[in-house]
PDB file of C-alpha atoms in Angstrom:
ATOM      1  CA  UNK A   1     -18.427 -14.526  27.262  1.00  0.00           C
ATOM      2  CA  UNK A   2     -16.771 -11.723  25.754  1.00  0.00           C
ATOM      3  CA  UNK A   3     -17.864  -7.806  25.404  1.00  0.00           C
ATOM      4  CA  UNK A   4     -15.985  -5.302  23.375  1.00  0.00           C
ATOM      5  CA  UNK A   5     -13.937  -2.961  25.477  1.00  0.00           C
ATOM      6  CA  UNK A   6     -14.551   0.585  26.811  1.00  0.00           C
ATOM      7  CA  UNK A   7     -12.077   2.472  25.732  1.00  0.00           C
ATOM      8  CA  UNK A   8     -12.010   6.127  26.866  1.00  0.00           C
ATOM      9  CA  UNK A   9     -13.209   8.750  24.146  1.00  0.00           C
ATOM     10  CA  UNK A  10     -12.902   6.193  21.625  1.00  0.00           C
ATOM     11  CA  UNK A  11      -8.877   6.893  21.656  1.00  0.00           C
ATOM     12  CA  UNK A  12      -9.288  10.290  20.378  1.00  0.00           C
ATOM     13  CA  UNK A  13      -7.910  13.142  22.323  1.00  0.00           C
ATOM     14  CA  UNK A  14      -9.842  15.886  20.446  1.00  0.00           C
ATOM     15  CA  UNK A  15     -13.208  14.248  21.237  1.00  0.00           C
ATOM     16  CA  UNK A  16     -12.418  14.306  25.094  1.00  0.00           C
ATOM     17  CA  UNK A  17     -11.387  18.170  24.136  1.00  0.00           C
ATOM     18  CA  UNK A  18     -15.151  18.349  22.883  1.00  0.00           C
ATOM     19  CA  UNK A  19     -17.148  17.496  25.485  1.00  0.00           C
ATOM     20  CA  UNK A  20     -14.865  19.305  27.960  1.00  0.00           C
ATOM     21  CA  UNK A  21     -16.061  22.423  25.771  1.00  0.00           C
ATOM     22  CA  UNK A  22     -19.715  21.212  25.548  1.00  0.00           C
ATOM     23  CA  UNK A  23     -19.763  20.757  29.254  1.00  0.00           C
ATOM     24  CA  UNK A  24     -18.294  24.381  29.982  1.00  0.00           C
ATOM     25  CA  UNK A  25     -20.924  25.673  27.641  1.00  0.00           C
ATOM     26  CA  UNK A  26     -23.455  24.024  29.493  1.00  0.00           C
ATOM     27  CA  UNK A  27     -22.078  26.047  32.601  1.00  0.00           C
ATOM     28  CA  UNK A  28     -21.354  29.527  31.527  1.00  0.00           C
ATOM     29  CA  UNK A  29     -24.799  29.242  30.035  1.00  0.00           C
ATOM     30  CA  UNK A  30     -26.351  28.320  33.358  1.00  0.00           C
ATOM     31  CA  UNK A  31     -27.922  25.253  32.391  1.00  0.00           C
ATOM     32  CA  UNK A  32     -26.082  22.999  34.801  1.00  0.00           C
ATOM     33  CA  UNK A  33     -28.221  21.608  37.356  1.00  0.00           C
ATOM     34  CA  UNK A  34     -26.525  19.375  40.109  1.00  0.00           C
ATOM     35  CA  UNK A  35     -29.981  17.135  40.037  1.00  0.00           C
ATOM     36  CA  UNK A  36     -33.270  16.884  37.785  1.00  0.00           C
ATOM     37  CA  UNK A  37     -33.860  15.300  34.587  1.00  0.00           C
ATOM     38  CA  UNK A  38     -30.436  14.436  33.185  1.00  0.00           C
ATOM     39  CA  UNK A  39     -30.942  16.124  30.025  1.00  0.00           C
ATOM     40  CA  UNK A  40     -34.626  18.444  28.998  1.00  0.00           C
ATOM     41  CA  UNK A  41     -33.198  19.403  25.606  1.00  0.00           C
ATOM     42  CA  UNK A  42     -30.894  22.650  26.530  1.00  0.00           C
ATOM     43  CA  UNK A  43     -29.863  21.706  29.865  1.00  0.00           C
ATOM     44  CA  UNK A  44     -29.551  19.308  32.598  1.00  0.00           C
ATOM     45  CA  UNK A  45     -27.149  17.333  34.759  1.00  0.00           C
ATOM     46  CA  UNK A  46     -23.387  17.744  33.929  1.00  0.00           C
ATOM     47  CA  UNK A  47     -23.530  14.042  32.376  1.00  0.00           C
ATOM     48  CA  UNK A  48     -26.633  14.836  30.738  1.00  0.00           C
ATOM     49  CA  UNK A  49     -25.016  18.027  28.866  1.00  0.00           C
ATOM     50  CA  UNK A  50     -21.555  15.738  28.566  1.00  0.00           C
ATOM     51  CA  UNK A  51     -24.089  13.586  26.426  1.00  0.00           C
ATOM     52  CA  UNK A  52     -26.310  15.476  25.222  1.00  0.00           C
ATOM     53  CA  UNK A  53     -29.315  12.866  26.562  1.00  0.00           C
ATOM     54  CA  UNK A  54     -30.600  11.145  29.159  1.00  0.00           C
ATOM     55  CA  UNK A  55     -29.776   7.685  27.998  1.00  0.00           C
ATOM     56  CA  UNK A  56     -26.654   5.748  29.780  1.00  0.00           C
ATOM     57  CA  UNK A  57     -25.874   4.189  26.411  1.00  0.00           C
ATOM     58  CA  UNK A  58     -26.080   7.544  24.791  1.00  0.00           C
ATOM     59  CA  UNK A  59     -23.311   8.714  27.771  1.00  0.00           C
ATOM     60  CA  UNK A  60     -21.408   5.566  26.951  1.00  0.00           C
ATOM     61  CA  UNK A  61     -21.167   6.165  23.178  1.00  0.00           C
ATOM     62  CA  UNK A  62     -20.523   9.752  23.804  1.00  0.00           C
ATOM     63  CA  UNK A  63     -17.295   9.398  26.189  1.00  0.00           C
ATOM     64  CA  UNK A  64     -16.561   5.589  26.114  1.00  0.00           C
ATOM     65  CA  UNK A  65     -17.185   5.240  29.729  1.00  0.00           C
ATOM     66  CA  UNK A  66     -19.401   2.192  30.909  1.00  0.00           C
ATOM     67  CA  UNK A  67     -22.871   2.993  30.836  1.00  0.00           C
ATOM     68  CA  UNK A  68     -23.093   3.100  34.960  1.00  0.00           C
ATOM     69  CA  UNK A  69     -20.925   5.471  35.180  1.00  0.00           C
ATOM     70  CA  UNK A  70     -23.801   7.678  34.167  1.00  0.00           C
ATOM     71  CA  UNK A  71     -26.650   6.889  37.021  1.00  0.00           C
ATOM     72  CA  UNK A  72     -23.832   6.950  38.941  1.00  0.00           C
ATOM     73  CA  UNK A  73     -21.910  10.838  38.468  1.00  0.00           C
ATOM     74  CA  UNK A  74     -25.789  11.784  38.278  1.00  0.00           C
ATOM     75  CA  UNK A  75     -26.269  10.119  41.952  1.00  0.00           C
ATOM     76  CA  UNK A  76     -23.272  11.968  43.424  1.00  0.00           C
ATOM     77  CA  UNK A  77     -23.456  15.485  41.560  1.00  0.00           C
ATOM     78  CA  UNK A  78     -25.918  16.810  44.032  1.00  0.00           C
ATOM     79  CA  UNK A  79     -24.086  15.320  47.148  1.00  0.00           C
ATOM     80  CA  UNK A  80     -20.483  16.106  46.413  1.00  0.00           C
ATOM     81  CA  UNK A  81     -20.846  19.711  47.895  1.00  0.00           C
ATOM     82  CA  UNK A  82     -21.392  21.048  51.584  1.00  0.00           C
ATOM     83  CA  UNK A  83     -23.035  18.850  54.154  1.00  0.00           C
ATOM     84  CA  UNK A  84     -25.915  21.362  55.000  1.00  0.00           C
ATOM     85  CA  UNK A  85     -26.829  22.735  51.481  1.00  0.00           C
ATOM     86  CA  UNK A  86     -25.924  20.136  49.254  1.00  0.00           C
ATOM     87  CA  UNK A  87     -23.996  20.829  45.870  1.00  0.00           C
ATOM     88  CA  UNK A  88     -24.349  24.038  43.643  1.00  0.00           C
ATOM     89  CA  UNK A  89     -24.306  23.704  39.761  1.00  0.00           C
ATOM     90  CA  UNK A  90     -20.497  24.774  40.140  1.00  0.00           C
ATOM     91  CA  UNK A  91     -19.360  21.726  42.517  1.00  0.00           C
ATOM     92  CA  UNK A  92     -20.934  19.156  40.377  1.00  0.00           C
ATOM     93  CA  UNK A  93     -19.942  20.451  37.072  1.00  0.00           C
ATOM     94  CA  UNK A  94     -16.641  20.562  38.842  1.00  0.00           C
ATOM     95  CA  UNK A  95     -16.575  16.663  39.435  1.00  0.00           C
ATOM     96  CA  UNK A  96     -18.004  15.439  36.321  1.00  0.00           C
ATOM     97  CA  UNK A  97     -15.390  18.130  34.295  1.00  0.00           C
ATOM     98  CA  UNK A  98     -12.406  15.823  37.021  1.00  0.00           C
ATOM     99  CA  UNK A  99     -13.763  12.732  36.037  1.00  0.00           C
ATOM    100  CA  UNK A 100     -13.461  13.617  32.242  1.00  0.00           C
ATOM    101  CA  UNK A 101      -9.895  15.706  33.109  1.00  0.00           C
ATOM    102  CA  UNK A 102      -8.256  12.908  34.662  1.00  0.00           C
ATOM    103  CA  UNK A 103      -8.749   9.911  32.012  1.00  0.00           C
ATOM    104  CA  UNK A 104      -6.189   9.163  29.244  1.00  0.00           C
ATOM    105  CA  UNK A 105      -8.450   8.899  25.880  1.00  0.00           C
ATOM    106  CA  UNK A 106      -7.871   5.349  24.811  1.00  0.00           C
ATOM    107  CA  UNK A 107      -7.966   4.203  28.336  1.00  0.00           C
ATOM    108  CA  UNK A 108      -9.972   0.499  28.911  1.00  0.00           C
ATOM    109  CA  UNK A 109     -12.252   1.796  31.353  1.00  0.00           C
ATOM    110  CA  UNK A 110     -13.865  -1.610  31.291  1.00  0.00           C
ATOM    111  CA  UNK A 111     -13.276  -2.923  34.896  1.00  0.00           C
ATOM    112  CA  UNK A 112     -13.296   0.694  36.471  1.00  0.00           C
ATOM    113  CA  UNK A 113     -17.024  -0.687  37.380  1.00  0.00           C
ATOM    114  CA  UNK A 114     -16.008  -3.955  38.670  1.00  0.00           C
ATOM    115  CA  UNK A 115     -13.466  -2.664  40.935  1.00  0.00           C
ATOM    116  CA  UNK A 116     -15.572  -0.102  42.267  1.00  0.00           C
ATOM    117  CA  UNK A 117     -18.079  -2.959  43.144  1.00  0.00           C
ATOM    118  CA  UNK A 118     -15.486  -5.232  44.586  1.00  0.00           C
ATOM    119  CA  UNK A 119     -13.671  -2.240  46.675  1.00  0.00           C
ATOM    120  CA  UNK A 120     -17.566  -1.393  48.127  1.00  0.00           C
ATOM    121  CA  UNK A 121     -18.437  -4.873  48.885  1.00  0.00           C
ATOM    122  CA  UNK A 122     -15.062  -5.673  50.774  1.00  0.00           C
ATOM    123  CA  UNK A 123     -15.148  -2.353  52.828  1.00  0.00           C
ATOM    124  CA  UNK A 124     -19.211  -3.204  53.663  1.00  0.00           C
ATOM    125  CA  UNK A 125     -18.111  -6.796  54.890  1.00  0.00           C
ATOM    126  CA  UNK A 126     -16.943  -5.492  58.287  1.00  0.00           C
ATOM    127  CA  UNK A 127     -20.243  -4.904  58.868  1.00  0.00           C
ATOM    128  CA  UNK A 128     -21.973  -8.105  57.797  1.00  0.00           C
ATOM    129  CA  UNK A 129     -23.059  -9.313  60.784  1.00  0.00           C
ATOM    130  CA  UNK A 130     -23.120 -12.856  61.895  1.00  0.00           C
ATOM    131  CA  UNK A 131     -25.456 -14.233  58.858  1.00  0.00           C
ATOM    132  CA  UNK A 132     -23.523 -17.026  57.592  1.00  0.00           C
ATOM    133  CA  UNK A 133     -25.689 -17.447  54.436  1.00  0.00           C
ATOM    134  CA  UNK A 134     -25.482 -13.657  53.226  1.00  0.00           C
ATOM    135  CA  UNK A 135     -21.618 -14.162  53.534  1.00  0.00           C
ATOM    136  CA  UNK A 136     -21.696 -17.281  51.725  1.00  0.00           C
ATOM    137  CA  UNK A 137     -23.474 -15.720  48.874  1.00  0.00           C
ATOM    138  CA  UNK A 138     -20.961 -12.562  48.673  1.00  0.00           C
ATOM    139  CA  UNK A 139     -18.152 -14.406  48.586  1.00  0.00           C
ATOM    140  CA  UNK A 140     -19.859 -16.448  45.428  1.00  0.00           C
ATOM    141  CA  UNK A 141     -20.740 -12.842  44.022  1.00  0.00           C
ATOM    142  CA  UNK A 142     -17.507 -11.336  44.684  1.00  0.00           C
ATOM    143  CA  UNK A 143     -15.940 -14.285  42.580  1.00  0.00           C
ATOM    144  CA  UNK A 144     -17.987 -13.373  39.157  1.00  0.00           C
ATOM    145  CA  UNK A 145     -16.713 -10.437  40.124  1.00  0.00           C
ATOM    146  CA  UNK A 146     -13.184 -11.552  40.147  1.00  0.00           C
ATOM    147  CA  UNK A 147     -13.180 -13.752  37.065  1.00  0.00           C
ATOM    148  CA  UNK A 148     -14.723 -10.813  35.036  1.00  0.00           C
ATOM    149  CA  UNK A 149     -11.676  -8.592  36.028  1.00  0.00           C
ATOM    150  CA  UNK A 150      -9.624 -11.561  35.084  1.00  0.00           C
ATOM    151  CA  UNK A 151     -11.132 -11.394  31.223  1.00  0.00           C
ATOM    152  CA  UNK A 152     -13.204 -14.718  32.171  1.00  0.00           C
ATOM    153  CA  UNK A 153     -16.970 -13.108  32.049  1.00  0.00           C
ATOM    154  CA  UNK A 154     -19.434 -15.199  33.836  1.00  0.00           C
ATOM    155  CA  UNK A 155     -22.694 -15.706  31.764  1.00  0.00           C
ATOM    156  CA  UNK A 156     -25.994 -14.629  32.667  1.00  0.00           C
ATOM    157  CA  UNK A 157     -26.890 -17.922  34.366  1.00  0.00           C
ATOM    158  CA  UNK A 158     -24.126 -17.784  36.394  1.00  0.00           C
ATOM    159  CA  UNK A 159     -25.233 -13.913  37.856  1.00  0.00           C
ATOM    160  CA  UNK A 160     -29.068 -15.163  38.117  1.00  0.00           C
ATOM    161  CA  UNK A 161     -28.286 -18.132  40.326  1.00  0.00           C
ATOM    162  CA  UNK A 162     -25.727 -15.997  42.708  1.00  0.00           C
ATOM    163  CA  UNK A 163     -28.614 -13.276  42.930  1.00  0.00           C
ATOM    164  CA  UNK A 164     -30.816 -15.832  43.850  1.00  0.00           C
ATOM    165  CA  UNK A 165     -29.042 -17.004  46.576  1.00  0.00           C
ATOM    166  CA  UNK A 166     -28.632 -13.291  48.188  1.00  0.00           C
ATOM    167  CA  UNK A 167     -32.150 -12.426  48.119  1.00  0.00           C
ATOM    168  CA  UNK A 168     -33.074 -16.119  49.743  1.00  0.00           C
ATOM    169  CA  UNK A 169     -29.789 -15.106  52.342  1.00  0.00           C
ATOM    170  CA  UNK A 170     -31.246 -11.760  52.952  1.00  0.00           C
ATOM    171  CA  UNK A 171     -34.952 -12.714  53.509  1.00  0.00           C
ATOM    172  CA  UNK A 172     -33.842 -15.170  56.394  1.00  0.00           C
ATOM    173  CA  UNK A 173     -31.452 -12.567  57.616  1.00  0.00           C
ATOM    174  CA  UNK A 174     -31.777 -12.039  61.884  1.00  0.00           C
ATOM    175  CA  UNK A 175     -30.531  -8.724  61.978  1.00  0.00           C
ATOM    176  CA  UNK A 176     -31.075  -5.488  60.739  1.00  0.00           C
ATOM    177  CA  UNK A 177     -27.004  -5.180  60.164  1.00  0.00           C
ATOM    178  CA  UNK A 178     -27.227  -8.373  58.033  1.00  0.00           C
ATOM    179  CA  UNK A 179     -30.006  -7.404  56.295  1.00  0.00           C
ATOM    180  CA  UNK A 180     -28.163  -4.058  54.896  1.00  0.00           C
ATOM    181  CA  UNK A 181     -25.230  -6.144  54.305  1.00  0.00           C
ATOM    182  CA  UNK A 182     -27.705  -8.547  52.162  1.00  0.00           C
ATOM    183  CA  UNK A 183     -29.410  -5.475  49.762  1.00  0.00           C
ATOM    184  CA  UNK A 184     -25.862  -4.365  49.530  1.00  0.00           C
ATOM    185  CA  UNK A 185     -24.703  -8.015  48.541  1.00  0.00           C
ATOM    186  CA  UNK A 186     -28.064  -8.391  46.213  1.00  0.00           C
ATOM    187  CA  UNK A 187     -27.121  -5.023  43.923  1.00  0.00           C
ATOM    188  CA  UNK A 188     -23.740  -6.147  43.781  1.00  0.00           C
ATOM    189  CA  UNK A 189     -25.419  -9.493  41.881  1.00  0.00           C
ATOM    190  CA  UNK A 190     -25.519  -8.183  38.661  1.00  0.00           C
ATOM    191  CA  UNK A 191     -22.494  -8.261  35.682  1.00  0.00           C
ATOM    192  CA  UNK A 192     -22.094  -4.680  35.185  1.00  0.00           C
ATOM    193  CA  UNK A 193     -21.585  -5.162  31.731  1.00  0.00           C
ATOM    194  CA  UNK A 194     -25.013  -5.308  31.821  1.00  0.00           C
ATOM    195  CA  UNK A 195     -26.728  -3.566  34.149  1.00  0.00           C
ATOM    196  CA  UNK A 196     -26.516   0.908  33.608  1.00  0.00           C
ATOM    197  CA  UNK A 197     -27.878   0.892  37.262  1.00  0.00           C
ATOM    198  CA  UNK A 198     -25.178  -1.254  39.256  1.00  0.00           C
ATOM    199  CA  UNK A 199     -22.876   1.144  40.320  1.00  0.00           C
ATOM    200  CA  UNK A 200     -25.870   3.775  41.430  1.00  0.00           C
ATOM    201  CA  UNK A 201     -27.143   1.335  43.390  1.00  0.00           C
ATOM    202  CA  UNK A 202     -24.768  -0.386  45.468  1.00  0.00           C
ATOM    203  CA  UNK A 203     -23.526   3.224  46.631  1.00  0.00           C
ATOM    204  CA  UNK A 204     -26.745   3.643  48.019  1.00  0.00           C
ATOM    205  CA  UNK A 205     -26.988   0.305  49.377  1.00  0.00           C
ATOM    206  CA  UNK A 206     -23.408   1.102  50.815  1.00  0.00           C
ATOM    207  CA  UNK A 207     -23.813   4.720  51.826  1.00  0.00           C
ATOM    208  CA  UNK A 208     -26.897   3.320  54.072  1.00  0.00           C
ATOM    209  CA  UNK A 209     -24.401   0.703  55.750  1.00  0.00           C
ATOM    210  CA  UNK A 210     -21.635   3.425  56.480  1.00  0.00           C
ATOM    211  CA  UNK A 211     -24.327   6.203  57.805  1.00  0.00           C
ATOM    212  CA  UNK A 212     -25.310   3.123  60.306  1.00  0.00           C
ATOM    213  CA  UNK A 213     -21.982   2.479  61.332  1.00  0.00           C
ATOM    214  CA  UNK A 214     -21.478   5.910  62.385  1.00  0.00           C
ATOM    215  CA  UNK A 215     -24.863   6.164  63.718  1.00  0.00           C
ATOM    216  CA  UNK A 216     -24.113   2.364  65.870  1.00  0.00           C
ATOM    217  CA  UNK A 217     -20.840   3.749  67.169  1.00  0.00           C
ATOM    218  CA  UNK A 218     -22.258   6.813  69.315  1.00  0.00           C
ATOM    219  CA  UNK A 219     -24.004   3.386  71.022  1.00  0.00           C
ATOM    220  CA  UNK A 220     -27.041   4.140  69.260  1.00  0.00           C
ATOM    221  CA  UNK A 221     -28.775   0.217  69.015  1.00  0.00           C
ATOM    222  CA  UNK A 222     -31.667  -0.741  67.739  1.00  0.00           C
ATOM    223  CA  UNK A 223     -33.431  -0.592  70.904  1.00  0.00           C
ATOM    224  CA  UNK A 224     -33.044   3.284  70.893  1.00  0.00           C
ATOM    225  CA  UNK A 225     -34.727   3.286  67.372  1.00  0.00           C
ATOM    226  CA  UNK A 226     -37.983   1.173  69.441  1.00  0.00           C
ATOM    227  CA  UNK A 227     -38.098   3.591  71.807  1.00  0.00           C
ATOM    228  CA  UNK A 228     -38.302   6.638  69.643  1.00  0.00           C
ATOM    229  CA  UNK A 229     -40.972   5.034  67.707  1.00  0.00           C
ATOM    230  CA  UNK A 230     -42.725   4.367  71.060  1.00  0.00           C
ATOM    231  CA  UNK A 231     -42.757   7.899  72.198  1.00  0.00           C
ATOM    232  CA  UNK A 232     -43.663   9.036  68.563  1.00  0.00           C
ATOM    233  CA  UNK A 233     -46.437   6.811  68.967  1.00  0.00           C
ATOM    234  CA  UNK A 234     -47.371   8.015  72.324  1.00  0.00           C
ATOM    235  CA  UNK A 235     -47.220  11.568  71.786  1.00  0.00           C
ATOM    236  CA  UNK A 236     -49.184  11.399  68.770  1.00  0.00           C
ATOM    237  CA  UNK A 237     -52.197   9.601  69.886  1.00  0.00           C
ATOM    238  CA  UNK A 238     -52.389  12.306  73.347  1.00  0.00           C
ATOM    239  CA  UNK A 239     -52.308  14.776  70.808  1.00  0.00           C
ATOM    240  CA  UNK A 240     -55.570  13.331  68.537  1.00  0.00           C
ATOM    241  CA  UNK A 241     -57.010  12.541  71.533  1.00  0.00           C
ATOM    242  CA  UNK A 242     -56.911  16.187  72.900  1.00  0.00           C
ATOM    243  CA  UNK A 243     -57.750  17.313  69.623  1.00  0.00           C
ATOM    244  CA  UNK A 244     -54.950  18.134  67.414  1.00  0.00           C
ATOM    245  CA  UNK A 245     -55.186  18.019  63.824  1.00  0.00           C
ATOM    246  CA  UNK A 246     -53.183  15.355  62.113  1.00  0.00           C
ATOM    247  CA  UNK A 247     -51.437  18.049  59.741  1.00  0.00           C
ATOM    248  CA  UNK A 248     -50.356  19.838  62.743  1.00  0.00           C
ATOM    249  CA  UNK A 249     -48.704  17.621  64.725  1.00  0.00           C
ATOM    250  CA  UNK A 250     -44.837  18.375  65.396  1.00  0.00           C
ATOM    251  CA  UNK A 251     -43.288  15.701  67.313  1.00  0.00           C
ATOM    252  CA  UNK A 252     -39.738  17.241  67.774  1.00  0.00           C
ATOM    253  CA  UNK A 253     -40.995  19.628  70.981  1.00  0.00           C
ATOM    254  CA  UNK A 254     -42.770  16.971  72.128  1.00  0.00           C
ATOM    255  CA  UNK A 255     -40.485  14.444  71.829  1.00  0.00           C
ATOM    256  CA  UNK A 256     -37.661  16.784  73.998  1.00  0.00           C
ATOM    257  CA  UNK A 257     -39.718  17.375  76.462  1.00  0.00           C
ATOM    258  CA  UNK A 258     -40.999  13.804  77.291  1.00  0.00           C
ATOM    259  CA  UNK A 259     -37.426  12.188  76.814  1.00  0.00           C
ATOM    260  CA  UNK A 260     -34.886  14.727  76.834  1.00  0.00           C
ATOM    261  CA  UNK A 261     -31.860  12.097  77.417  1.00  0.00           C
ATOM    262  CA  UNK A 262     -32.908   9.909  74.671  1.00  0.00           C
ATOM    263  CA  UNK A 263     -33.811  13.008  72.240  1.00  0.00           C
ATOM    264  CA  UNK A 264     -30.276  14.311  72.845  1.00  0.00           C
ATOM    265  CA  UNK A 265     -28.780  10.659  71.825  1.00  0.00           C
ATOM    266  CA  UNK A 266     -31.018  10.790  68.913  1.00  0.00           C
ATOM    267  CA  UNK A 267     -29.771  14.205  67.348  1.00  0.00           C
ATOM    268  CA  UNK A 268     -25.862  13.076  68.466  1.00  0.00           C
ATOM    269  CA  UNK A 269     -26.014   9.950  66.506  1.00  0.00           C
ATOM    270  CA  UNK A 270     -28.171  11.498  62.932  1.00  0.00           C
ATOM    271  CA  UNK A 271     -25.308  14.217  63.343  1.00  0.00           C
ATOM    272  CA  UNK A 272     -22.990  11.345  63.244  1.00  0.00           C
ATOM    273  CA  UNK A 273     -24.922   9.532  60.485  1.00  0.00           C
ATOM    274  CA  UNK A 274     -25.092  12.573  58.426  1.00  0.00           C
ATOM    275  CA  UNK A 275     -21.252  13.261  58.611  1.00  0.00           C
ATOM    276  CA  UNK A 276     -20.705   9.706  57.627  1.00  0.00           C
ATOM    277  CA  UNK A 277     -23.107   9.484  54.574  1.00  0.00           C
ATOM    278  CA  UNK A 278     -21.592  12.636  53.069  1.00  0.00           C
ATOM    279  CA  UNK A 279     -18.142  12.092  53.977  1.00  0.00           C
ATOM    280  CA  UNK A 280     -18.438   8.490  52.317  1.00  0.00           C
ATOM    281  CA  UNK A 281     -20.135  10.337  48.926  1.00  0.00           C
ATOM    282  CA  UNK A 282     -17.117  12.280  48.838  1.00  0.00           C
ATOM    283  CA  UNK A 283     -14.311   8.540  49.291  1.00  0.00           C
ATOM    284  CA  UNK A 284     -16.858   7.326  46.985  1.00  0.00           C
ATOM    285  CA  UNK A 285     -16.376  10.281  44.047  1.00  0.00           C
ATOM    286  CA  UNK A 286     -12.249  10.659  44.650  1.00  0.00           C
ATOM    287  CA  UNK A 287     -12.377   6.841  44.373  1.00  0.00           C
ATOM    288  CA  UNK A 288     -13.779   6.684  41.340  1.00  0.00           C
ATOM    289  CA  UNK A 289     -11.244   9.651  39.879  1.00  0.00           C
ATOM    290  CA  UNK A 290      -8.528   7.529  41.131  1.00  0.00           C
ATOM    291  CA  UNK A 291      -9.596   4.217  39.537  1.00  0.00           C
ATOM    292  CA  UNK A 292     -10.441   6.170  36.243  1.00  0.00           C
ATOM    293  CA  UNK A 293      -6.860   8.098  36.352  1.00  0.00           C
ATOM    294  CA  UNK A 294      -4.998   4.562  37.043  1.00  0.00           C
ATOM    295  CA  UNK A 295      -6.516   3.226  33.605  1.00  0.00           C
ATOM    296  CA  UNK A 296      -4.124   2.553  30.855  1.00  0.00           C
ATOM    297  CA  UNK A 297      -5.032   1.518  27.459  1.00  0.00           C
ATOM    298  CA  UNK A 298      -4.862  -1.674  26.051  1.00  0.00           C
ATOM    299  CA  UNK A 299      -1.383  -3.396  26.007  1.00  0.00           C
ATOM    300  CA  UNK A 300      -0.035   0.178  27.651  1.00  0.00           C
ATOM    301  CA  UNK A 301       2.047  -0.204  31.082  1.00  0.00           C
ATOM    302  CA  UNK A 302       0.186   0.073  34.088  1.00  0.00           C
ATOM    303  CA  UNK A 303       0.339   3.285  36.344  1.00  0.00           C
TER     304      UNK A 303
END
């Protein structure tokens, strides 16, 4: 199976120019929005203005990027900024204006996808768990993965039967690490040739597994996570039962004062969590730049 290649701005220097230009316009006209609709007509995300739509095939024709490169700079505009606010219209104009910046026009962006996906799922592995199955079935993903790098493009058979196998791992998964590691394993089951969505979501599926790290290695455990729901529980129904309106309860208080020790874990490892998920947005985004930057076009040396 062969698809024709992605080559960066169709090999035409004055068309990346353009929607540099475009996308500036867009800014100084303050109709850069780090989230929302992608594109309302005048305004929207910075790769809605780059295309001038909302369509990932629209994006693709536009800049010569894959597709899923769309869903994707949409998914990290309004998380590429500071941890407590999130990203202003500036910061993610700022990273989709790098990821245009950095890429030679004629470039064969064609893998960048794949070895996004195959850098993700390696890094997530540490923290597979002991599921046997789910490992079986990425290592049978993570070869279609391989042989489409290699120019030898599995078919769609070939991508339905490995994504079978991952769901079946994941549903008879024991733990809640392994079962991350399986949603992670089942977006990653997809050629992304085909699929405008892949990239968008195995970084979620992957941002989840590195906020849990973070969150496991305070010694938070899944027993922790039983007992808040327990006192959650608790403290809700004594506050029905004395009268409380549903609308008004606020466990937080409540919750501190009943188990102090184990609130104070709590807010220690979503601090950690927190710091993780954002800090991995921002490996995820320079990773992409990097991959993007290292392209050459066809027959070109390599970087």
């Amino acid at each position: 199976m062969s698809i024709p290649p992605c080559l960066a701005f169709g090999g035409d220097a004055a068309r990346k120019s353009a929607l540099l230009a475009r996308l500036d316009e867009h800014r100084d006209a303050g109709t850069v929005t780090p989230s929302g609709p992608s594109w309302t007509g005048v305004g929207g995300t910075p790769a809605g203005c780059i295309a001038g739509s909302n369509d990932p095939a629209d994006f693709a024709r536009a800049t010569g990027f894959p597709s899923s490169l769309m869903p994707l700079l949409d998914f990290l505009c309004p998380r590429c900024g500071d941890e407590e606010r999130g990203s202003n219209a500036g910061e993610a104009a700022d990273l989709a204006r790098a990821m245009l910046m950095g890429v030679t026009p004629g470039a064969d962006l064609t893998n960048v996808p794949g070895l996004i996906l195959c850098a993700l799922l390696d890094e997530a592995s540490a923290h597979a768990g002991d599921e046997p199955e789910i490992i079986a079935a990425r290592d049978r993903i993570e070869a279609l993965h391989r042989a489409a790098l290699a120019g030898h493009r599995p078919g769609a058979t070939a991508w339905r039967a490995a994504r079978a196998a991952a769901v079946t791992a994941t549903d008879a998964a024991r733990e809640p690490a392994g079962q991350r590691f399986g949603r992670l394993v089942e977006a990653v089951a997809w050629d992304p040739a085909a699929s405008s969505s892949i990239l968008q979501e195995v970084a979620m599926a992957w941002l989840e597994i590195e906020a849990h790290a973070a969150s496991a290695a305070t010694g938070w455990t899944a027993a922790d996570d039983a007992a808040v729901e327990r006192c959650f529980q608790a403290c809700r129904s004594e506050s029905l039962a004395a009268g409380g309106q549903p609308e008004a309860f606020a466990f937080p208080p409540l919750f501190h004062a009943r188990e102090p020790e184990l609130a104070r874990r709590f807010a220690m490892q979503l601090a950690a969590a927190n710091a993780a998920y954002f800090q991995a947005v921002r490996d995820l985004a320079r990773r992409c730049l990097d991959y993007l930057a290292a392209a050459r076009p066809p027959g070109a040396a390599a970087a």
